[in-house]
Short mmCIF file of C-alpha atoms in Angstrom, two decimals:
data_model
loop_
_atom_site.label_atom_id
_atom_site.label_comp_id
_atom_site.label_asym_id
_atom_site.label_seq_id
_atom_site.Cartn_x
_atom_site.Cartn_y
_atom_site.Cartn_z
CA UNK A 14 -36.37 -30.25 12.89
CA UNK A 15 -33.96 -28.91 15.50
CA UNK A 16 -34.26 -25.38 16.87
CA UNK A 17 -31.64 -22.66 16.95
CA UNK A 18 -31.90 -20.65 20.16
CA UNK A 19 -30.32 -17.34 21.09
CA UNK A 20 -30.38 -16.59 24.79
CA UNK A 21 -28.77 -14.54 27.53
CA UNK A 22 -27.17 -15.96 30.67
CA UNK A 23 -26.40 -14.17 33.92
CA UNK A 24 -23.46 -16.06 35.41
CA UNK A 25 -20.38 -15.00 37.42
CA UNK A 26 -18.05 -16.96 35.14
CA UNK A 27 -15.49 -14.55 33.60
CA UNK A 28 -17.63 -11.61 34.67
CA UNK A 29 -14.71 -9.30 35.71
CA UNK A 30 -13.23 -9.70 32.22
CA UNK A 31 -16.11 -7.67 30.76
CA UNK A 32 -14.58 -4.53 32.31
CA UNK A 33 -11.51 -4.84 30.07
CA UNK A 34 -11.22 -3.75 26.44
CA UNK A 35 -11.26 -7.36 25.30
CA UNK A 36 -14.12 -9.26 23.69
CA UNK A 37 -14.50 -12.80 25.03
CA UNK A 38 -15.54 -15.64 22.71
CA UNK A 39 -16.16 -18.95 24.46
CA UNK A 40 -14.62 -21.94 22.70
CA UNK A 41 -15.30 -25.02 24.85
CA UNK A 42 -16.10 -26.11 28.38
CA UNK A 43 -15.03 -29.51 29.63
CA UNK A 44 -14.07 -31.65 32.63
CA UNK A 45 -10.53 -32.97 33.07
CA UNK A 46 -9.72 -36.50 34.23
CA UNK A 47 -9.21 -35.12 37.73
CA UNK A 48 -12.71 -33.65 37.72
CA UNK A 49 -11.67 -30.00 37.34
CA UNK A 50 -13.80 -27.84 35.04
CA UNK A 51 -12.05 -25.78 32.39
CA UNK A 52 -13.02 -23.22 29.79
CA UNK A 53 -11.22 -22.47 26.55
CA UNK A 54 -11.89 -18.96 25.28
CA UNK A 55 -10.53 -16.33 22.93
CA UNK A 56 -9.81 -12.80 24.16
CA UNK A 57 -9.91 -10.35 21.26
CA UNK A 58 -8.21 -7.00 21.81
CA UNK A 59 -4.78 -5.46 22.21
CA UNK A 60 -4.47 -5.61 25.99
CA UNK A 61 -2.73 -8.66 27.39
CA UNK A 62 -1.01 -8.21 30.76
CA UNK A 63 -3.80 -6.17 32.35
CA UNK A 64 -6.41 -8.60 31.04
CA UNK A 65 -4.55 -11.60 32.45
CA UNK A 66 -4.16 -9.85 35.81
CA UNK A 67 -7.90 -9.13 35.90
CA UNK A 68 -8.83 -12.75 35.19
CA UNK A 69 -6.29 -14.15 37.65
CA UNK A 70 -7.68 -11.87 40.38
CA UNK A 71 -11.18 -13.24 39.74
CA UNK A 72 -12.26 -15.22 42.82
CA UNK A 73 -13.90 -17.78 40.51
CA UNK A 74 -10.61 -18.64 38.78
CA UNK A 75 -7.97 -21.09 40.02
CA UNK A 76 -5.57 -20.94 37.09
CA UNK A 77 -5.22 -19.10 33.78
CA UNK A 78 -2.96 -20.37 30.98
CA UNK A 79 -2.13 -18.64 27.70
CA UNK A 80 -2.23 -21.28 24.94
CA UNK A 81 -1.83 -19.22 21.80
CA UNK A 82 -1.33 -15.59 20.79
CA UNK A 83 -1.65 -13.57 17.58
CA UNK A 84 -1.58 -9.83 16.95
CA UNK A 85 -4.99 -9.05 18.42
CA UNK A 86 -6.35 -12.29 19.90
CA UNK A 87 -5.26 -14.85 22.47
CA UNK A 88 -6.50 -18.34 23.34
CA UNK A 89 -6.71 -19.05 27.08
CA UNK A 90 -7.51 -22.03 29.26
CA UNK A 91 -9.02 -21.23 32.65
CA UNK A 92 -9.60 -23.62 35.54
CA UNK A 93 -12.68 -22.70 37.57
CA UNK A 94 -13.36 -22.97 41.29
CA UNK A 95 -16.07 -25.36 42.46
CA UNK A 96 -18.34 -22.38 43.11
CA UNK A 97 -17.95 -21.10 39.55
CA UNK A 98 -18.13 -24.60 38.09
CA UNK A 99 -21.59 -24.93 39.64
CA UNK A 100 -22.64 -21.93 37.53
CA UNK A 101 -21.13 -23.29 34.32
CA UNK A 102 -23.98 -24.31 32.03
CA UNK A 103 -22.14 -26.47 29.48
CA UNK A 104 -22.81 -29.70 31.45
CA UNK A 105 -26.47 -28.72 31.92
CA UNK A 106 -26.85 -28.13 28.19
CA UNK A 107 -25.31 -31.51 27.40
CA UNK A 108 -27.78 -33.24 29.73
CA UNK A 109 -30.60 -31.99 27.50
CA UNK A 110 -28.84 -32.69 24.16
CA UNK A 111 -28.26 -28.99 23.57
CA UNK A 112 -25.16 -28.06 21.57
CA UNK A 113 -23.53 -24.68 22.24
CA UNK A 114 -22.64 -23.12 18.89
CA UNK A 115 -21.35 -19.73 20.01
CA UNK A 116 -20.88 -17.80 23.24
CA UNK A 117 -19.79 -14.20 23.78
CA UNK A 118 -19.18 -12.56 27.16
CA UNK A 119 -20.23 -8.89 27.37
CA UNK A 120 -22.28 -7.38 30.20
CA UNK A 121 -23.97 -10.80 30.14
CA UNK A 122 -23.19 -14.05 28.33
CA UNK A 123 -24.86 -14.24 24.92
CA UNK A 124 -25.24 -17.76 23.56
CA UNK A 125 -26.42 -19.36 20.33
CA UNK A 126 -27.25 -23.05 20.62
CA UNK A 127 -28.99 -25.96 18.93
CA UNK A 128 -31.86 -27.57 20.87
CA UNK A 129 -33.72 -30.74 19.85
CA UNK A 130 -37.07 -29.33 21.04
CA UNK A 131 -38.71 -26.56 23.03
CA UNK A 132 -39.23 -29.03 25.87
CA UNK A 133 -35.48 -29.67 26.05
CA UNK A 134 -34.77 -25.94 25.94
CA UNK A 135 -37.18 -25.14 28.76
CA UNK A 136 -35.87 -28.03 30.86
CA UNK A 137 -32.36 -26.63 30.38
CA UNK A 138 -33.59 -23.15 31.28
CA UNK A 139 -35.22 -24.47 34.46
CA UNK A 140 -31.98 -26.26 35.42
CA UNK A 141 -30.09 -22.98 35.03
CA UNK A 142 -32.63 -21.06 37.11
CA UNK A 143 -32.42 -23.70 39.85
CA UNK A 144 -28.71 -22.84 40.12
CA UNK A 145 -29.52 -19.13 40.27
CA UNK A 146 -28.16 -18.56 36.77
CA UNK A 147 -30.30 -15.96 35.03
CA UNK A 148 -31.70 -17.17 31.69
CA UNK A 149 -33.61 -15.15 29.09
CA UNK A 150 -34.58 -16.46 25.66
CA UNK A 151 -34.10 -13.82 22.97
CA UNK A 152 -34.90 -15.70 19.77
CA UNK A 153 -35.98 -19.18 18.63
CA UNK A 154 -36.03 -20.28 14.99
CA UNK A 155 -35.65 -23.36 12.82
CA UNK A 156 -32.67 -23.96 10.60
CA UNK A 157 -32.15 -26.32 7.70
CA UNK A 158 -30.36 -29.47 8.76
CA UNK A 159 -26.60 -29.40 8.31
CA UNK A 160 -24.02 -32.12 8.88
CA UNK A 161 -23.14 -30.60 12.24
CA UNK A 162 -26.78 -30.74 13.34
CA UNK A 163 -27.33 -34.27 12.07
CA UNK A 164 -24.30 -35.72 13.83
CA UNK A 165 -24.41 -33.62 16.99
CA UNK A 166 -21.03 -31.91 16.52
CA UNK A 167 -20.09 -28.24 16.54
CA UNK A 168 -18.64 -26.40 13.53
CA UNK A 169 -15.19 -26.30 15.15
CA UNK A 170 -15.33 -30.04 15.88
CA UNK A 171 -16.39 -30.78 12.29
CA UNK A 172 -13.54 -28.67 10.91
CA UNK A 173 -11.00 -30.44 13.14
CA UNK A 174 -12.28 -33.93 12.33
CA UNK A 175 -12.31 -33.29 8.57
CA UNK A 176 -8.81 -31.80 8.61
CA UNK A 177 -7.48 -34.75 10.62
CA UNK A 178 -9.21 -37.30 8.39
CA UNK A 179 -8.08 -35.72 5.13
CA UNK A 180 -4.49 -35.44 6.39
CA UNK A 181 -4.37 -39.12 7.38
CA UNK A 182 -4.31 -38.61 11.13
CA UNK A 183 -6.61 -41.60 11.65
CA UNK A 184 -4.64 -43.87 9.30
CA UNK A 185 -2.54 -46.76 10.67
CA UNK A 186 0.24 -45.77 10.81
CA UNK A 187 -0.54 -42.05 10.94
CA UNK A 188 0.44 -39.92 7.96
CA UNK A 189 0.58 -36.69 9.93
CA UNK A 190 0.92 -35.32 13.46
CA UNK A 191 -1.32 -33.34 15.77
CA UNK A 192 1.10 -30.40 15.50
CA UNK A 193 0.88 -30.36 11.70
CA UNK A 194 -2.92 -30.23 11.77
CA UNK A 195 -3.07 -27.60 14.52
CA UNK A 196 -0.65 -25.43 12.54
CA UNK A 197 -2.87 -25.76 9.46
CA UNK A 198 -5.96 -24.73 11.45
CA UNK A 199 -4.15 -21.96 13.33
CA UNK A 200 -4.93 -23.31 16.80
CA UNK A 201 -2.91 -24.88 19.61
CA UNK A 202 -2.26 -28.62 19.95
CA UNK A 203 -4.34 -28.65 23.15
CA UNK A 204 -7.33 -26.97 21.50
CA UNK A 205 -7.18 -29.38 18.54
CA UNK A 206 -6.89 -32.42 20.79
CA UNK A 207 -9.94 -31.28 22.78
CA UNK A 208 -12.00 -30.75 19.60
CA UNK A 209 -11.07 -34.16 18.22
CA UNK A 210 -11.90 -35.98 21.46
CA UNK A 211 -15.24 -34.26 21.90
CA UNK A 212 -16.11 -34.49 18.23
CA UNK A 213 -15.50 -38.24 18.19
CA UNK A 214 -17.46 -38.67 21.43
CA UNK A 215 -20.43 -36.75 20.00
CA UNK A 216 -20.36 -38.76 16.77
CA UNK A 217 -20.44 -41.99 18.75
CA UNK A 218 -23.23 -40.72 20.99
CA UNK A 219 -25.31 -39.64 17.99
CA UNK A 220 -24.78 -42.76 15.87
CA UNK A 221 -24.47 -45.56 18.44
CA UNK A 222 -26.63 -44.50 21.33
CA UNK A 223 -28.74 -41.51 22.32
CA UNK A 224 -28.13 -42.23 26.01
CA UNK A 225 -24.39 -41.65 25.79
CA UNK A 226 -23.14 -38.31 27.21
CA UNK A 227 -22.57 -35.32 24.94
CA UNK A 228 -19.51 -33.07 25.02
CA UNK A 229 -19.13 -29.42 23.99
#
C-alpha cells in the first residue's frame, strides 16, 4: 500500500513571499513547451499590490501573472529562473513516482505527498539533498487506497477530469467548453487546462506504462 508522507523543504523558491501577510498554497509545477518552469499557486490574504511587488522583486522570478482573483485569494502563475528551477522539486518527485498532494509556503515549504515506497521516498530525498535543498521527513503513514492513489492523479486533477467528463467535454462533438467547466469549478481556463492535461497524462502513465513520465 502506498505511503502518505509529510515533509519540510528548504528551498529559495517563493521564499521572499513568506514575509508578506499572505499564505501560499502551491497548486502545480510544470514545464512549458519552451522548457521554462512555472508554478501555479494561490496567495490567500488581503494584500495584493505589495505582495505582487515582493514576488516580482524576487531574484528567482522572471515573470508573475495574476490569473484569477476573489475577495481574499488570488491564483498566480510564476516563471522561475534557471537557478530557481534547479531547486524546484516537482520534477524530482515525478522521477520517483511521488505525487505532490499539498504544498504550503511558510518559513519553509511544508508538503504532503504520496510515495509508492520508503525506498522511493529516500531516493527522492537524496536527490533533493544533492541539489542543496533541505529535506526533513515529519511524518509517514499508510492510507486506504482511493481512486486518486490507484490511478496516480491528484485530487484537483480528478475533480477536473470528472467535471469535464460529466459535462460532455470529451464527447465528439463537445457538449461544453473549457470556460463553462472552469466557471463551474471556480478556477481559470489556464488552471483547468493544466489539470486536464496532467491528469490525462498521469492516467495514461498509470494504466498503459509505468515507465511513462508523471506530471504534477
